[in-house]
Short mmCIF file of C-alpha atoms in Angstrom, two decimals:
data_model
loop_
_atom_site.label_atom_id
_atom_site.label_comp_id
_atom_site.label_asym_id
_atom_site.label_seq_id
_atom_site.Cartn_x
_atom_site.Cartn_y
_atom_site.Cartn_z
CA MET A 1329 221.63 81.18 79.51
CA THR A 1330 224.35 78.89 78.48
CA THR A 1331 226.46 78.22 81.74
CA PRO A 1332 229.78 76.75 81.33
CA GLU A 1333 229.97 72.72 82.51
CA ASN A 1334 232.65 71.00 84.71
CA THR A 1335 232.22 67.67 84.30
CA ALA A 1336 233.55 64.61 82.01
CA ASP A 1337 233.75 65.04 78.24
CA HIS A 1338 230.48 65.76 76.35
CA LEU A 1339 232.35 65.33 73.18
CA LEU A 1340 234.73 62.80 72.00
CA LEU A 1341 237.16 63.37 68.79
CA GLY A 1342 236.83 60.25 66.18
CA CYS A 1343 240.41 59.91 64.78
CA MET A 1344 239.48 58.15 61.47
CA GLY A 1345 240.68 61.27 59.54
CA LEU A 1346 244.11 61.32 60.60
CA GLY A 1347 247.22 59.37 59.36
CA GLY A 1348 247.24 60.35 55.59
CA SER A 1349 245.11 58.08 53.21
CA TRP A 1350 243.21 55.23 53.55
CA ASP A 1351 245.89 52.30 52.22
CA THR A 1352 249.21 51.05 53.24
CA THR A 1353 250.88 53.91 52.05
CA PRO A 1354 253.79 55.35 54.96
CA PHE A 1355 252.72 58.30 56.52
CA THR A 1356 254.74 61.50 56.83
CA SER A 1357 255.84 63.80 59.12
CA ALA A 1358 253.51 66.27 57.69
CA ASP A 1359 250.26 63.65 58.88
CA ILE A 1360 252.00 63.55 62.56
CA ASP A 1361 251.69 67.51 62.19
CA ALA A 1362 247.92 67.24 60.99
CA ALA A 1363 247.46 64.86 63.72
CA GLN A 1364 248.92 67.21 66.77
CA ALA A 1365 247.35 70.12 65.15
CA ALA A 1366 243.96 68.43 65.23
CA VAL A 1367 244.57 66.83 69.06
CA GLU A 1368 245.73 70.25 70.36
CA ALA A 1369 242.40 72.14 68.80
CA ALA A 1370 240.43 69.09 70.61
CA LEU A 1371 241.99 70.39 73.64
CA ASP A 1372 241.71 73.64 73.49
CA SER A 1373 238.43 73.11 72.93
CA GLY A 1374 237.87 70.86 76.43
CA ILE A 1375 238.03 67.21 74.38
CA THR A 1376 240.10 64.82 76.05
CA THR A 1377 238.82 61.73 75.16
CA PHE A 1378 239.97 60.32 71.83
CA ASP A 1379 238.23 57.57 69.35
CA HIS A 1380 240.09 55.37 67.40
CA ALA A 1381 239.90 51.85 65.54
CA ASP A 1382 242.64 49.24 64.76
CA ILE A 1383 240.82 49.83 60.79
CA TYR A 1384 240.89 53.55 60.72
CA ARG A 1385 243.62 54.36 57.94
CA HIS A 1386 244.99 50.79 57.65
CA GLY A 1387 246.20 51.07 61.23
CA LYS A 1388 247.94 54.63 60.69
CA ALA A 1389 245.22 57.02 62.52
CA GLU A 1390 246.60 55.00 65.55
CA ALA A 1391 250.19 55.37 64.45
CA VAL A 1392 250.28 59.14 64.00
CA PHE A 1393 248.50 59.40 67.15
CA GLY A 1394 251.20 57.27 68.90
CA GLU A 1395 253.94 59.75 67.23
CA VAL A 1396 252.11 63.26 68.96
CA LEU A 1397 252.29 61.06 72.24
CA ALA A 1398 255.68 60.50 71.71
CA ARG A 1399 256.19 64.30 70.89
CA SER A 1400 254.28 65.78 73.82
CA ALA A 1401 255.71 64.59 77.62
CA GLY A 1402 252.51 64.41 80.23
CA LEU A 1403 249.90 64.29 77.34
CA ARG A 1404 248.65 60.41 77.88
CA GLU A 1405 248.09 61.25 81.51
CA ARG A 1406 245.50 64.19 80.26
CA ILE A 1407 243.76 62.06 77.88
CA THR A 1408 241.30 58.98 77.49
CA LEU A 1409 242.09 57.13 75.02
CA GLN A 1410 239.36 54.75 73.47
CA SER A 1411 239.77 51.89 70.40
CA LYS A 1412 237.52 49.63 68.37
CA CYS A 1413 238.19 46.45 67.05
CA GLY A 1414 236.29 43.02 65.07
CA ILE A 1415 236.35 44.75 61.63
CA ARG A 1416 238.94 43.23 58.87
CA LEU A 1417 239.73 44.90 56.04
CA ALA A 1418 239.31 43.26 52.42
CA GLU A 1419 242.63 42.00 52.00
CA GLY A 1420 243.58 40.26 48.45
CA ASP A 1421 240.73 38.40 47.27
CA ARG A 1422 239.44 38.04 50.58
CA PRO A 1423 236.30 40.34 51.19
CA GLY A 1424 236.17 42.88 54.68
CA LEU A 1425 234.71 40.83 57.22
CA TYR A 1426 234.08 40.35 60.85
CA ASP A 1427 235.73 38.94 63.37
CA LEU A 1428 234.96 38.83 67.15
CA ARG A 1429 237.24 35.56 67.90
CA ALA A 1430 239.00 35.57 71.64
CA SER A 1431 242.58 35.05 69.76
CA SER A 1432 242.27 38.22 67.12
CA ILE A 1433 240.51 40.32 69.94
CA VAL A 1434 243.56 40.07 72.07
CA ARG A 1435 245.96 40.57 69.03
CA ARG A 1436 244.47 43.42 67.67
CA VAL A 1437 244.52 45.19 71.29
CA GLU A 1438 248.06 44.60 71.60
CA GLU A 1439 248.77 45.88 68.02
CA SER A 1440 246.95 48.93 68.68
CA LEU A 1441 249.12 49.28 71.88
CA GLN A 1442 251.72 49.26 70.24
CA ARG A 1443 250.65 51.86 67.37
CA LEU A 1444 249.41 54.15 70.08
CA ARG A 1445 252.56 54.20 71.85
CA THR A 1446 250.97 53.33 75.35
CA ASP A 1447 250.39 50.35 77.84
CA THR A 1448 246.43 50.98 78.31
CA LEU A 1449 243.74 51.23 76.63
CA ASP A 1450 240.66 53.51 78.62
CA VAL A 1451 238.05 51.69 76.29
CA LEU A 1452 237.74 49.08 74.58
CA LEU A 1453 234.37 48.85 71.70
CA LEU A 1454 233.87 45.72 69.66
CA HIS A 1455 233.23 47.51 66.55
CA ARG A 1456 230.69 45.46 64.87
CA PRO A 1457 229.02 42.16 65.89
CA ASP A 1458 230.21 38.86 64.63
CA PRO A 1459 227.31 36.01 64.04
CA LEU A 1460 229.71 33.55 64.58
CA ALA A 1461 230.97 34.81 67.92
CA ASP A 1462 230.71 32.96 71.01
CA PRO A 1463 229.87 35.23 73.70
CA ALA A 1464 231.56 33.08 76.56
CA ASP A 1465 234.58 33.12 74.37
CA VAL A 1466 234.67 37.00 73.85
CA ALA A 1467 234.04 37.69 77.45
CA ASP A 1468 236.99 35.63 78.32
CA ALA A 1469 239.49 37.81 76.14
CA LEU A 1470 237.44 40.88 77.48
CA THR A 1471 238.27 39.98 80.94
CA SER A 1472 241.87 38.67 80.18
CA LEU A 1473 242.94 41.92 78.83
CA HIS A 1474 241.13 43.98 81.84
CA ARG A 1475 243.30 41.46 84.38
CA GLN A 1476 246.57 42.40 82.33
CA GLY A 1477 245.81 45.89 82.52
CA LEU A 1478 245.63 46.54 79.02
CA VAL A 1479 242.18 47.25 78.96
CA ARG A 1480 240.03 49.31 81.57
CA ARG A 1481 236.46 49.24 80.33
CA PHE A 1482 234.52 47.73 77.64
CA GLY A 1483 231.71 48.39 75.16
CA VAL A 1484 230.33 47.81 72.36
CA SER A 1485 229.47 49.71 68.87
CA ASN A 1486 226.79 49.02 66.59
CA MET A 1487 224.96 46.54 68.65
CA ASN A 1488 221.32 46.34 69.54
CA ALA A 1489 219.60 45.41 73.36
CA ALA A 1490 219.55 41.79 72.62
CA GLN A 1491 223.21 41.74 71.47
CA ILE A 1492 224.59 44.06 74.47
CA ALA A 1493 222.72 41.53 76.90
CA ARG A 1494 223.50 38.14 75.43
CA LEU A 1495 227.38 39.60 75.93
CA GLN A 1496 226.64 40.85 79.41
CA ALA A 1497 225.31 37.69 80.52
CA HIS A 1498 228.56 36.22 80.57
CA MET A 1499 230.36 39.06 81.79
CA ASN A 1500 231.22 40.38 84.92
CA LEU A 1501 232.74 43.26 84.02
CA PRO A 1502 230.30 46.05 82.62
CA LEU A 1503 229.88 47.30 79.07
CA VAL A 1504 230.00 50.85 79.67
CA ALA A 1505 229.24 52.09 76.22
CA ASN A 1506 227.27 51.70 72.93
CA GLN A 1507 228.54 53.82 69.86
CA LEU A 1508 226.12 54.37 66.72
CA GLU A 1509 225.22 56.46 64.23
CA MET A 1510 223.13 59.36 65.61
CA SER A 1511 222.63 63.05 64.21
CA LEU A 1512 220.09 65.20 63.50
CA HIS A 1513 219.95 63.40 59.78
CA ARG A 1514 220.71 60.02 61.13
CA ARG A 1515 217.49 59.92 63.53
CA ALA A 1516 216.17 56.44 63.19
CA TRP A 1517 216.99 55.91 66.76
CA LEU A 1518 214.75 58.57 67.97
CA GLU A 1519 211.95 58.62 65.40
CA ASP A 1520 211.66 54.74 66.75
CA ALA A 1521 210.48 56.47 70.12
CA VAL A 1522 207.27 57.81 68.14
CA LEU A 1523 206.59 55.50 65.84
CA VAL A 1524 204.78 52.62 67.65
CA ASN A 1525 201.59 51.66 66.21
CA THR A 1526 201.99 53.95 62.70
CA ALA A 1527 202.53 52.24 59.48
CA GLU A 1528 205.74 53.73 59.23
CA SER A 1529 207.08 51.81 62.01
CA ALA A 1530 207.80 48.75 60.32
CA ALA A 1531 210.06 50.84 58.00
CA ASN A 1532 212.02 52.20 60.32
CA GLY A 1533 214.62 49.80 60.69
CA PHE A 1534 215.99 50.56 64.32
CA PRO A 1535 216.05 47.57 66.36
CA ALA A 1536 212.90 48.66 69.04
CA GLY A 1537 214.60 49.43 73.04
CA THR A 1538 218.07 49.66 72.26
CA VAL A 1539 218.42 53.51 73.22
CA GLU A 1540 216.27 52.40 76.28
CA HIS A 1541 218.16 49.30 77.29
CA CYS A 1542 221.17 51.59 77.59
CA LEU A 1543 219.53 53.88 79.51
CA ASN A 1544 218.20 51.43 82.25
CA ASN A 1545 221.91 49.85 82.21
CA GLY A 1546 223.93 52.88 82.66
CA ILE A 1547 225.65 52.25 79.21
CA GLU A 1548 226.82 55.39 77.76
CA LEU A 1549 225.70 56.47 74.05
CA GLN A 1550 227.95 57.44 71.64
CA ALA A 1551 226.81 59.30 68.45
CA TRP A 1552 229.55 58.41 65.46
CA GLY A 1553 228.40 60.87 62.33
CA ALA A 1554 227.01 63.47 64.72
CA LEU A 1555 227.86 66.45 62.90
CA ALA A 1556 226.08 64.64 59.59
CA GLN A 1557 229.02 65.34 56.93
CA GLY A 1558 228.20 69.11 57.53
CA ARG A 1559 224.43 68.67 55.65
CA TYR A 1560 223.29 71.27 57.91
CA THR A 1561 226.26 73.36 58.69
CA GLY A 1562 227.22 74.58 55.31
CA ALA A 1563 227.88 71.86 53.33
CA ALA A 1564 227.50 73.39 50.03
CA GLU A 1565 225.67 69.99 48.24
CA HIS A 1566 223.06 70.08 51.07
CA PRO A 1567 221.61 73.72 51.38
CA GLN A 1568 218.24 73.57 52.52
CA GLU A 1569 215.44 74.79 54.78
CA THR A 1570 217.12 73.06 58.14
CA ALA A 1571 220.55 74.58 57.26
CA THR A 1572 219.28 77.67 57.34
CA LEU A 1573 217.57 77.07 60.55
CA VAL A 1574 220.28 75.92 62.24
CA ALA A 1575 222.23 79.01 61.31
CA LYS A 1576 219.61 81.06 62.91
CA LEU A 1577 219.84 79.62 66.09
CA ALA A 1578 223.26 79.72 66.04
CA GLU A 1579 223.38 83.62 65.42
CA ALA A 1580 220.92 84.17 68.05
CA LYS A 1581 222.16 82.17 70.12
CA GLY A 1582 225.86 83.76 69.80
CA THR A 1583 227.74 80.46 69.06
CA THR A 1584 228.50 78.42 66.02
CA PRO A 1585 226.10 76.06 63.80
CA GLU A 1586 228.12 72.88 64.80
CA THR A 1587 227.39 73.61 67.84
CA ILE A 1588 223.67 73.77 67.44
CA VAL A 1589 223.71 70.65 66.21
CA LEU A 1590 225.49 69.00 69.05
CA TRP A 1591 223.52 70.67 71.11
CA TRP A 1592 220.24 68.68 69.66
CA LEU A 1593 221.96 65.36 70.43
CA ARG A 1594 223.17 66.56 73.99
CA ARG A 1595 219.71 67.65 74.97
CA HIS A 1596 218.08 64.42 74.79
CA PRO A 1597 217.71 62.45 77.96
CA ALA A 1598 219.71 59.75 76.98
CA GLY A 1599 222.78 61.71 77.94
CA ILE A 1600 224.19 61.38 74.13
CA LYS A 1601 227.97 61.91 73.73
CA PRO A 1602 228.89 63.25 70.44
CA VAL A 1603 231.97 61.80 68.47
CA ILE A 1604 233.44 64.40 65.97
CA GLY A 1605 234.27 62.90 62.89
CA THR A 1606 236.39 65.95 61.62
CA SER A 1607 240.50 66.72 61.59
CA ASN A 1608 239.79 70.34 60.65
CA PRO A 1609 241.07 72.24 63.36
CA GLN A 1610 239.15 75.20 62.84
CA ARG A 1611 235.85 72.82 62.42
CA ILE A 1612 236.85 71.03 66.01
CA ARG A 1613 236.91 74.71 67.62
CA ALA A 1614 233.80 75.17 65.93
CA CYS A 1615 232.51 72.73 68.85
CA ARG A 1616 233.69 74.26 71.37
CA ASP A 1617 230.80 75.33 72.88
CA ALA A 1618 229.15 72.17 72.57
CA ALA A 1619 232.00 70.59 74.60
CA THR A 1620 231.92 73.45 77.81
CA LEU A 1621 228.34 74.79 77.49
CA THR A 1622 224.94 73.36 78.73
CA PRO A 1623 222.86 72.96 75.29
CA ASP A 1624 220.37 76.10 75.00
CA LEU A 1625 217.76 74.76 73.62
CA SER A 1626 214.12 75.11 74.59
CA HIS A 1627 211.81 72.17 74.39
CA ASP A 1628 210.08 74.03 71.36
CA GLU A 1629 213.44 74.81 69.35
CA TRP A 1630 214.35 71.32 70.02
CA TYR A 1631 211.23 69.78 68.51
CA THR A 1632 211.56 72.88 65.45
CA LEU A 1633 214.63 71.17 64.55
CA TRP A 1634 213.64 67.48 64.27
CA ILE A 1635 210.24 68.46 62.53
CA SER A 1636 212.28 70.13 60.01
CA ALA A 1637 214.62 67.64 59.72
CA ARG A 1638 212.28 64.91 59.04
CA GLY A 1639 210.39 67.14 56.81
CA THR A 1640 206.91 66.34 57.82
CA ALA A 1641 204.55 66.38 60.64
CA LEU A 1642 205.01 64.40 63.75
CA PRO A 1643 202.48 61.22 63.84
#
């Protein structure tokens, strides 16, 4: 039987869908209204952590969110704001690239704060590893941002255990989160745990030990792409056996298919926090039980979902 939970957010709302089109066309008042509707749906569903990145919609996702904050007195104090930096979008003849130079990190954070109309980020994640980055310089930039009160906590995104450990070795402040693609569809992080000493292990590709490193060091795992683009919750282009199983479990437990898919992630002992990327208020509200209730999936139900999604028996 599910029970209400009264702890920190179990879900984050990913804000990549806010702000209109993926170009530099100015956002509109309708885009602000849409962002406000998404924020209100999240708050109604028990979600108070909002995940941004400086590149989302060429900065417009942060900007429209800042407009929502300006409209709503007291809202900033009720929520947790997280953003990311480290990716530079293609510009002219220059391709997209990664940039974790200290000066770039500081500049991007200052620009995010301006767009978000706030003085402080609660969490800053480094969006992608930059092979040219000097971890000591990165650590200096993060420490400076913290000392100035511009960022409270720091984490990473899409990094493996060795990369996290190398950066942490240069920092006095703890890295508190690692955001990875994790879902019932994208399961390499999970398969890594059971494919040891099998022929499949070499093809898995997930950096071994990353989940365990995060667990051992108190690093929160955040799952982007957690709803798998609706693959198991009604997306017409993905009819399959697992979607039927998800629907049956949802009906039996009096909840939504979205909740079942998110409960599957939350049921893992790593304490995974799913990031839901939809900006559709109705779909956000469909995740309410996943945000507010203890996951109601038995040991066997969890495994049945996993085996169905992988399409073959465990090794």
